[in-house]
Amino acid sequence: GGIITQTPKFLIGQEGQKLTLKCQQNFNHDTMYWYRQDSGKGLRLIYYSITENDLQKGDLSEGYDASREKKSSFSLTVTSAQKNEMAVFLCASTDSGTGGSQNTLYFGAGTRLSVL
Amino acid sequence: AQKVTQTQTSISVVEKTTVTMDCVYETRDSSYFLFWYKQTASGEIVFLIRQDSYKKENATVGHYSLNFQKPKSSIGLIITATQIEDSAVYFCAMREVITGNTEKLIFGLGTTLQVQP
């Protein structure tokens, strides 16, 4: 078994601030994801990465940057926090096999963001 | 585009009973993969069960089972002998291929289950 660790668990920022969220996994998974969860809107994909140093934009990438410097870690940066923004950011990973991956995503516990 | 719809916002049941949560999906793929996840009060999202579209048998894991009705594009989650600790938000999800063998999950909005003593 493995685990996905997200830090910090809670993040309070100021409007306009640049904020970085971190994610570490010890599954040795190739692909990692950042999802955003808003109340009533389900989970939406922000960025994903299929291997070290790879970055791919998801459906909600505007206003975010990401970094995958190691296979085990995937960081997300909110480039300019929006006033009164509240959301949960979830990191996930999966082992992408060949010939069409059918594998399950595993999630971290999330980072809860509040912007004052 | 693929889509996952959970029409039940919340359900309340008495413990030890059986509950079914609905989910319908839209896809053009001939082969696809469906998942159910549980999000606990702490926010943790845990994988529960999956159904591969080419399998005719409904998946079963512990007290979770699926009611897969392919002609209706429906994948209901059935929880038997519910327990208080089953109280959570349940998400239905479908795999969507992004490129090559990289995929993402598309999620429904979730159904909140409350199990009462």
PDB file of C-alpha atoms in Angstrom:
ATOM      1  CA  GLY A   1       0.000   0.000   0.000  1.00  0.00           C
ATOM      2  CA  GLY A   2       0.917   3.622  -0.255  1.00  0.00           C
ATOM      3  CA  ILE A   3      -0.156   7.044   0.773  1.00  0.00           C
ATOM      4  CA  ILE A   4      -0.602  10.482  -0.703  1.00  0.00           C
ATOM      5  CA  THR A   5       0.350  13.345   1.599  1.00  0.00           C
ATOM      6  CA  GLN A   6      -0.846  16.846   0.976  1.00  0.00           C
ATOM      7  CA  THR A   7       0.521  19.887   2.761  1.00  0.00           C
ATOM      8  CA  PRO A   8      -0.686  22.071   4.233  1.00  0.00           C
ATOM      9  CA  LYS A   9      -4.078  20.755   5.324  1.00  0.00           C
ATOM     10  CA  PHE A  10      -5.389  24.265   5.748  1.00  0.00           C
ATOM     11  CA  LEU A  11      -4.205  27.337   3.889  1.00  0.00           C
ATOM     12  CA  ILE A  12      -5.350  30.866   4.569  1.00  0.00           C
ATOM     13  CA  GLY A  13      -4.202  33.503   2.148  1.00  0.00           C
ATOM     14  CA  GLN A  14      -4.660  37.124   1.264  1.00  0.00           C
ATOM     15  CA  GLU A  15      -6.159  38.430  -1.934  1.00  0.00           C
ATOM     16  CA  GLY A  16      -3.525  38.575  -4.678  1.00  0.00           C
ATOM     17  CA  GLN A  17      -1.131  36.315  -2.830  1.00  0.00           C
ATOM     18  CA  LYS A  18       0.750  33.510  -4.527  1.00  0.00           C
ATOM     19  CA  LEU A  19       0.081  30.234  -2.706  1.00  0.00           C
ATOM     20  CA  THR A  20       1.707  26.844  -3.148  1.00  0.00           C
ATOM     21  CA  LEU A  21       0.199  23.481  -2.326  1.00  0.00           C
ATOM     22  CA  LYS A  22       2.337  20.342  -2.141  1.00  0.00           C
ATOM     23  CA  CYS A  23       1.632  16.681  -2.771  1.00  0.00           C
ATOM     24  CA  GLN A  24       3.809  13.629  -2.208  1.00  0.00           C
ATOM     25  CA  GLN A  25       3.015  10.007  -3.106  1.00  0.00           C
ATOM     26  CA  ASN A  26       4.900   6.821  -2.299  1.00  0.00           C
ATOM     27  CA  PHE A  27       2.950   4.525  -4.626  1.00  0.00           C
ATOM     28  CA  ASN A  28       5.608   5.079  -7.311  1.00  0.00           C
ATOM     29  CA  HIS A  29       2.756   6.095  -9.612  1.00  0.00           C
ATOM     30  CA  ASP A  30       3.496   7.723 -12.940  1.00  0.00           C
ATOM     31  CA  THR A  31       0.525  10.047 -13.263  1.00  0.00           C
ATOM     32  CA  MET A  32      -0.520  12.667 -10.765  1.00  0.00           C
ATOM     33  CA  TYR A  33      -3.468  15.036 -10.751  1.00  0.00           C
ATOM     34  CA  TRP A  34      -4.735  18.169  -9.066  1.00  0.00           C
ATOM     35  CA  TYR A  35      -8.498  18.483  -8.712  1.00  0.00           C
ATOM     36  CA  ARG A  36     -10.444  21.356  -7.248  1.00  0.00           C
ATOM     37  CA  GLN A  37     -13.618  20.697  -5.267  1.00  0.00           C
ATOM     38  CA  ASP A  38     -16.159  23.470  -4.804  1.00  0.00           C
ATOM     39  CA  SER A  39     -19.392  23.048  -2.944  1.00  0.00           C
ATOM     40  CA  GLY A  40     -22.094  21.880  -5.333  1.00  0.00           C
ATOM     41  CA  LYS A  41     -19.727  21.580  -8.287  1.00  0.00           C
ATOM     42  CA  GLY A  42     -18.036  18.252  -7.830  1.00  0.00           C
ATOM     43  CA  LEU A  43     -14.384  17.758  -8.705  1.00  0.00           C
ATOM     44  CA  ARG A  44     -12.742  19.524 -11.622  1.00  0.00           C
ATOM     45  CA  LEU A  45      -9.312  18.807 -13.061  1.00  0.00           C
ATOM     46  CA  ILE A  46      -6.774  21.630 -12.835  1.00  0.00           C
ATOM     47  CA  TYR A  47      -3.472  20.062 -13.933  1.00  0.00           C
ATOM     48  CA  TYR A  48      -2.035  16.631 -14.433  1.00  0.00           C
ATOM     49  CA  SER A  49       1.377  15.139 -15.079  1.00  0.00           C
ATOM     50  CA  ILE A  50       2.179  11.798 -16.687  1.00  0.00           C
ATOM     51  CA  THR A  51       5.811  11.689 -15.616  1.00  0.00           C
ATOM     52  CA  GLU A  52       8.563  13.725 -13.983  1.00  0.00           C
ATOM     53  CA  ASN A  53       8.850  17.205 -15.534  1.00  0.00           C
ATOM     54  CA  ASP A  54       5.679  16.725 -17.565  1.00  0.00           C
ATOM     55  CA  LEU A  55       2.786  19.158 -17.123  1.00  0.00           C
ATOM     56  CA  GLN A  56      -0.614  19.091 -18.811  1.00  0.00           C
ATOM     57  CA  LYS A  57      -3.485  21.544 -18.390  1.00  0.00           C
ATOM     58  CA  GLY A  58      -6.836  20.315 -17.264  1.00  0.00           C
ATOM     59  CA  ASP A  59     -10.245  21.925 -17.537  1.00  0.00           C
ATOM     60  CA  LEU A  60      -9.580  24.612 -14.938  1.00  0.00           C
ATOM     61  CA  SER A  61      -5.912  25.560 -15.345  1.00  0.00           C
ATOM     62  CA  GLU A  62      -6.278  29.330 -15.662  1.00  0.00           C
ATOM     63  CA  GLY A  63      -4.915  31.018 -12.558  1.00  0.00           C
ATOM     64  CA  TYR A  64      -2.723  28.054 -11.635  1.00  0.00           C
ATOM     65  CA  ASP A  65       0.781  26.776 -12.268  1.00  0.00           C
ATOM     66  CA  ALA A  66       2.136  23.337 -11.470  1.00  0.00           C
ATOM     67  CA  SER A  67       5.489  21.666 -11.014  1.00  0.00           C
ATOM     68  CA  ARG A  68       6.597  18.008 -11.165  1.00  0.00           C
ATOM     69  CA  GLU A  69      10.289  18.020 -10.355  1.00  0.00           C
ATOM     70  CA  LYS A  70      10.283  14.462  -9.022  1.00  0.00           C
ATOM     71  CA  LYS A  71       8.150  11.453  -9.778  1.00  0.00           C
ATOM     72  CA  SER A  72       6.919  11.397  -6.203  1.00  0.00           C
ATOM     73  CA  SER A  73       5.880  15.040  -5.896  1.00  0.00           C
ATOM     74  CA  PHE A  74       3.503  17.382  -7.652  1.00  0.00           C
ATOM     75  CA  SER A  75       3.028  21.002  -6.577  1.00  0.00           C
ATOM     76  CA  LEU A  76       0.261  23.407  -7.446  1.00  0.00           C
ATOM     77  CA  THR A  77       0.536  27.189  -7.263  1.00  0.00           C
ATOM     78  CA  VAL A  78      -2.383  29.568  -7.098  1.00  0.00           C
ATOM     79  CA  THR A  79      -0.840  32.485  -8.951  1.00  0.00           C
ATOM     80  CA  SER A  80      -3.104  35.188  -7.468  1.00  0.00           C
ATOM     81  CA  ALA A  81      -5.602  34.223  -4.797  1.00  0.00           C
ATOM     82  CA  GLN A  82      -9.097  35.587  -5.314  1.00  0.00           C
ATOM     83  CA  LYS A  83     -10.884  37.346  -2.463  1.00  0.00           C
ATOM     84  CA  ASN A  84     -13.408  35.151  -0.598  1.00  0.00           C
ATOM     85  CA  GLU A  85     -12.277  32.104  -2.533  1.00  0.00           C
ATOM     86  CA  MET A  86     -12.941  28.851  -0.698  1.00  0.00           C
ATOM     87  CA  ALA A  87     -12.215  25.434  -2.117  1.00  0.00           C
ATOM     88  CA  VAL A  88     -10.634  22.092  -1.420  1.00  0.00           C
ATOM     89  CA  PHE A  89      -7.709  21.022  -3.578  1.00  0.00           C
ATOM     90  CA  LEU A  90      -7.239  17.300  -3.995  1.00  0.00           C
ATOM     91  CA  CYS A  91      -4.143  15.572  -5.254  1.00  0.00           C
ATOM     92  CA  ALA A  92      -4.453  12.110  -6.791  1.00  0.00           C
ATOM     93  CA  SER A  93      -2.239   9.575  -8.505  1.00  0.00           C
ATOM     94  CA  THR A  94      -2.523   6.470 -10.623  1.00  0.00           C
ATOM     95  CA  ASP A  95      -0.199   3.972 -12.238  1.00  0.00           C
ATOM     96  CA  SER A  96      -0.500   4.451 -15.992  1.00  0.00           C
ATOM     97  CA  GLY A  97       0.082   1.122 -17.687  1.00  0.00           C
ATOM     98  CA  THR A  98       0.593   0.499 -21.371  1.00  0.00           C
ATOM     99  CA  GLY A  99      -2.099  -0.395 -23.868  1.00  0.00           C
ATOM    100  CA  GLY A 100      -4.718   1.759 -22.216  1.00  0.00           C
ATOM    101  CA  SER A 101      -4.667   2.356 -18.526  1.00  0.00           C
ATOM    102  CA  GLN A 102      -7.617   1.246 -16.535  1.00  0.00           C
ATOM    103  CA  ASN A 103      -6.331   1.988 -13.120  1.00  0.00           C
ATOM    104  CA  THR A 104      -7.888   3.532 -10.097  1.00  0.00           C
ATOM    105  CA  LEU A 105      -7.109   6.990  -8.791  1.00  0.00           C
ATOM    106  CA  TYR A 106      -5.971   7.342  -5.182  1.00  0.00           C
ATOM    107  CA  PHE A 107      -6.502  10.633  -3.409  1.00  0.00           C
ATOM    108  CA  GLY A 108      -4.807  12.660  -0.726  1.00  0.00           C
ATOM    109  CA  ALA A 109      -6.767  14.162   2.157  1.00  0.00           C
ATOM    110  CA  GLY A 110      -6.935  17.585   0.558  1.00  0.00           C
ATOM    111  CA  THR A 111      -5.849  21.161   1.232  1.00  0.00           C
ATOM    112  CA  ARG A 112      -8.591  23.548   2.285  1.00  0.00           C
ATOM    113  CA  LEU A 113      -8.037  27.030   0.977  1.00  0.00           C
ATOM    114  CA  SER A 114      -9.634  30.199   2.327  1.00  0.00           C
ATOM    115  CA  VAL A 115      -8.809  33.627   0.996  1.00  0.00           C
ATOM    116  CA  LEU A 116      -9.478  36.673   3.147  1.00  0.00           C
TER     117      LEU A 116
ATOM    118  CA  ALA B   1     -18.302  15.054 -24.139  1.00  0.00           C
ATOM    119  CA  GLN B   2     -18.611  12.517 -21.411  1.00  0.00           C
ATOM    120  CA  LYS B   3     -20.864  13.274 -18.495  1.00  0.00           C
ATOM    121  CA  VAL B   4     -21.819  11.748 -15.167  1.00  0.00           C
ATOM    122  CA  THR B   5     -25.078  12.654 -13.446  1.00  0.00           C
ATOM    123  CA  GLN B   6     -26.169  11.902  -9.902  1.00  0.00           C
ATOM    124  CA  THR B   7     -29.699  13.157  -9.444  1.00  0.00           C
ATOM    125  CA  GLN B   8     -30.048  12.390  -5.735  1.00  0.00           C
ATOM    126  CA  THR B   9     -28.577  15.201  -3.677  1.00  0.00           C
ATOM    127  CA  SER B  10     -29.088  13.461  -0.352  1.00  0.00           C
ATOM    128  CA  ILE B  11     -30.548  10.286   1.075  1.00  0.00           C
ATOM    129  CA  SER B  12     -31.366   9.359   4.652  1.00  0.00           C
ATOM    130  CA  VAL B  13     -31.800   5.746   5.761  1.00  0.00           C
ATOM    131  CA  VAL B  14     -32.012   3.793   8.980  1.00  0.00           C
ATOM    132  CA  GLU B  15     -29.021   1.636   9.754  1.00  0.00           C
ATOM    133  CA  LYS B  16     -29.009  -2.023   8.737  1.00  0.00           C
ATOM    134  CA  THR B  17     -31.201  -1.287   5.732  1.00  0.00           C
ATOM    135  CA  THR B  18     -30.229  -1.308   2.048  1.00  0.00           C
ATOM    136  CA  VAL B  19     -29.760   1.871   0.032  1.00  0.00           C
ATOM    137  CA  THR B  20     -29.322   2.433  -3.686  1.00  0.00           C
ATOM    138  CA  MET B  21     -27.680   5.523  -5.133  1.00  0.00           C
ATOM    139  CA  ASP B  22     -28.308   6.356  -8.759  1.00  0.00           C
ATOM    140  CA  CYS B  23     -25.865   7.404 -11.441  1.00  0.00           C
ATOM    141  CA  VAL B  24     -26.267   7.778 -15.184  1.00  0.00           C
ATOM    142  CA  TYR B  25     -23.504   8.514 -17.619  1.00  0.00           C
ATOM    143  CA  GLU B  26     -22.924   9.582 -21.195  1.00  0.00           C
ATOM    144  CA  THR B  27     -20.106   8.303 -23.358  1.00  0.00           C
ATOM    145  CA  ARG B  28     -19.344   7.492 -26.977  1.00  0.00           C
ATOM    146  CA  ASP B  29     -16.726   4.930 -26.055  1.00  0.00           C
ATOM    147  CA  SER B  30     -17.476   1.285 -26.681  1.00  0.00           C
ATOM    148  CA  SER B  31     -15.368   0.297 -23.692  1.00  0.00           C
ATOM    149  CA  TYR B  32     -15.361   2.342 -20.532  1.00  0.00           C
ATOM    150  CA  PHE B  33     -14.812   2.200 -16.807  1.00  0.00           C
ATOM    151  CA  LEU B  34     -17.054   3.367 -14.000  1.00  0.00           C
ATOM    152  CA  PHE B  35     -16.141   3.999 -10.383  1.00  0.00           C
ATOM    153  CA  TRP B  36     -17.706   4.872  -7.071  1.00  0.00           C
ATOM    154  CA  TYR B  37     -15.801   6.840  -4.459  1.00  0.00           C
ATOM    155  CA  LYS B  38     -16.691   7.781  -0.896  1.00  0.00           C
ATOM    156  CA  GLN B  39     -15.748  11.088   0.695  1.00  0.00           C
ATOM    157  CA  THR B  40     -15.751  10.992   4.479  1.00  0.00           C
ATOM    158  CA  ALA B  41     -16.386  13.886   6.837  1.00  0.00           C
ATOM    159  CA  SER B  42     -12.636  14.451   7.062  1.00  0.00           C
ATOM    160  CA  GLY B  43     -12.570  15.077   3.319  1.00  0.00           C
ATOM    161  CA  GLU B  44     -10.692  11.934   2.410  1.00  0.00           C
ATOM    162  CA  ILE B  45     -11.805  10.334  -0.869  1.00  0.00           C
ATOM    163  CA  VAL B  46     -11.646   6.571  -0.903  1.00  0.00           C
ATOM    164  CA  PHE B  47     -12.104   4.240  -3.855  1.00  0.00           C
ATOM    165  CA  LEU B  48     -14.942   1.767  -3.284  1.00  0.00           C
ATOM    166  CA  ILE B  49     -15.751  -0.249  -6.382  1.00  0.00           C
ATOM    167  CA  ARG B  50     -15.491  -0.239 -10.162  1.00  0.00           C
ATOM    168  CA  GLN B  51     -17.298  -1.704 -13.134  1.00  0.00           C
ATOM    169  CA  ASP B  52     -15.638  -2.383 -16.466  1.00  0.00           C
ATOM    170  CA  SER B  53     -18.207  -1.992 -19.232  1.00  0.00           C
ATOM    171  CA  TYR B  54     -17.264  -5.219 -21.007  1.00  0.00           C
ATOM    172  CA  LYS B  55     -18.046  -7.283 -17.921  1.00  0.00           C
ATOM    173  CA  LYS B  56     -21.605  -8.544 -17.684  1.00  0.00           C
ATOM    174  CA  GLU B  57     -21.429  -9.431 -14.011  1.00  0.00           C
ATOM    175  CA  ASN B  58     -22.151  -6.695 -11.525  1.00  0.00           C
ATOM    176  CA  ALA B  59     -19.145  -5.887  -9.354  1.00  0.00           C
ATOM    177  CA  THR B  60     -19.330  -6.653  -5.638  1.00  0.00           C
ATOM    178  CA  VAL B  61     -16.920  -5.677  -2.867  1.00  0.00           C
ATOM    179  CA  GLY B  62     -17.902  -6.352   0.720  1.00  0.00           C
ATOM    180  CA  HIS B  63     -21.282  -4.758   1.349  1.00  0.00           C
ATOM    181  CA  TYR B  64     -21.024  -2.639  -1.797  1.00  0.00           C
ATOM    182  CA  SER B  65     -22.399  -3.850  -5.104  1.00  0.00           C
ATOM    183  CA  LEU B  66     -23.270  -2.281  -8.420  1.00  0.00           C
ATOM    184  CA  ASN B  67     -26.388  -2.444 -10.540  1.00  0.00           C
ATOM    185  CA  PHE B  68     -24.967  -1.986 -14.019  1.00  0.00           C
ATOM    186  CA  GLN B  69     -27.638  -1.454 -16.656  1.00  0.00           C
ATOM    187  CA  LYS B  70     -25.730  -0.813 -19.841  1.00  0.00           C
ATOM    188  CA  PRO B  71     -28.741  -0.140 -22.116  1.00  0.00           C
ATOM    189  CA  LYS B  72     -29.835   2.573 -19.704  1.00  0.00           C
ATOM    190  CA  SER B  73     -26.287   3.951 -19.175  1.00  0.00           C
ATOM    191  CA  SER B  74     -26.846   3.470 -15.489  1.00  0.00           C
ATOM    192  CA  ILE B  75     -24.521   2.367 -12.695  1.00  0.00           C
ATOM    193  CA  GLY B  76     -26.234   2.338  -9.336  1.00  0.00           C
ATOM    194  CA  LEU B  77     -24.383   1.741  -6.065  1.00  0.00           C
ATOM    195  CA  ILE B  78     -26.074  -0.567  -3.589  1.00  0.00           C
ATOM    196  CA  ILE B  79     -25.034  -0.650   0.051  1.00  0.00           C
ATOM    197  CA  THR B  80     -26.516  -3.473   2.067  1.00  0.00           C
ATOM    198  CA  ALA B  81     -26.728  -3.607   5.863  1.00  0.00           C
ATOM    199  CA  THR B  82     -25.828   0.048   6.163  1.00  0.00           C
ATOM    200  CA  GLN B  83     -23.845   1.249   9.162  1.00  0.00           C
ATOM    201  CA  ILE B  84     -23.566   4.655  10.776  1.00  0.00           C
ATOM    202  CA  GLU B  85     -20.041   4.947   9.424  1.00  0.00           C
ATOM    203  CA  ASP B  86     -21.371   4.675   5.874  1.00  0.00           C
ATOM    204  CA  SER B  87     -22.578   8.250   6.278  1.00  0.00           C
ATOM    205  CA  ALA B  88     -20.592  10.175   3.680  1.00  0.00           C
ATOM    206  CA  VAL B  89     -20.761  11.732   0.237  1.00  0.00           C
ATOM    207  CA  TYR B  90     -20.657   9.203  -2.592  1.00  0.00           C
ATOM    208  CA  PHE B  91     -19.305  10.127  -5.992  1.00  0.00           C
ATOM    209  CA  CYS B  92     -19.875   8.290  -9.214  1.00  0.00           C
ATOM    210  CA  ALA B  93     -17.068   8.711 -11.758  1.00  0.00           C
ATOM    211  CA  MET B  94     -16.171   7.635 -15.258  1.00  0.00           C
ATOM    212  CA  ARG B  95     -12.786   7.314 -16.863  1.00  0.00           C
ATOM    213  CA  GLU B  96     -12.125   9.570 -19.801  1.00  0.00           C
ATOM    214  CA  VAL B  97      -9.041   9.096 -21.953  1.00  0.00           C
ATOM    215  CA  ILE B  98      -7.114  12.350 -22.351  1.00  0.00           C
ATOM    216  CA  THR B  99      -4.286  11.233 -24.610  1.00  0.00           C
ATOM    217  CA  GLY B 100      -2.832   7.806 -25.326  1.00  0.00           C
ATOM    218  CA  ASN B 101      -3.005   5.906 -22.092  1.00  0.00           C
ATOM    219  CA  THR B 102      -3.461   8.916 -19.846  1.00  0.00           C
ATOM    220  CA  GLU B 103      -6.861   9.279 -18.341  1.00  0.00           C
ATOM    221  CA  LYS B 104      -8.776  11.406 -15.920  1.00  0.00           C
ATOM    222  CA  LEU B 105     -11.927  10.821 -13.956  1.00  0.00           C
ATOM    223  CA  ILE B 106     -15.090  12.766 -14.595  1.00  0.00           C
ATOM    224  CA  PHE B 107     -17.161  13.028 -11.452  1.00  0.00           C
ATOM    225  CA  GLY B 108     -20.820  13.444 -10.672  1.00  0.00           C
ATOM    226  CA  LEU B 109     -21.831  16.040  -8.083  1.00  0.00           C
ATOM    227  CA  GLY B 110     -22.198  13.450  -5.350  1.00  0.00           C
ATOM    228  CA  THR B 111     -24.955  12.074  -3.144  1.00  0.00           C
ATOM    229  CA  THR B 112     -24.866  12.667   0.594  1.00  0.00           C
ATOM    230  CA  LEU B 113     -25.875   9.589   2.557  1.00  0.00           C
ATOM    231  CA  GLN B 114     -27.002   9.914   6.150  1.00  0.00           C
ATOM    232  CA  VAL B 115     -27.406   6.676   8.075  1.00  0.00           C
ATOM    233  CA  GLN B 116     -29.536   7.120  11.195  1.00  0.00           C
ATOM    234  CA  PRO B 117     -29.539   4.833  14.221  1.00  0.00           C
TER     235      PRO B 117
END
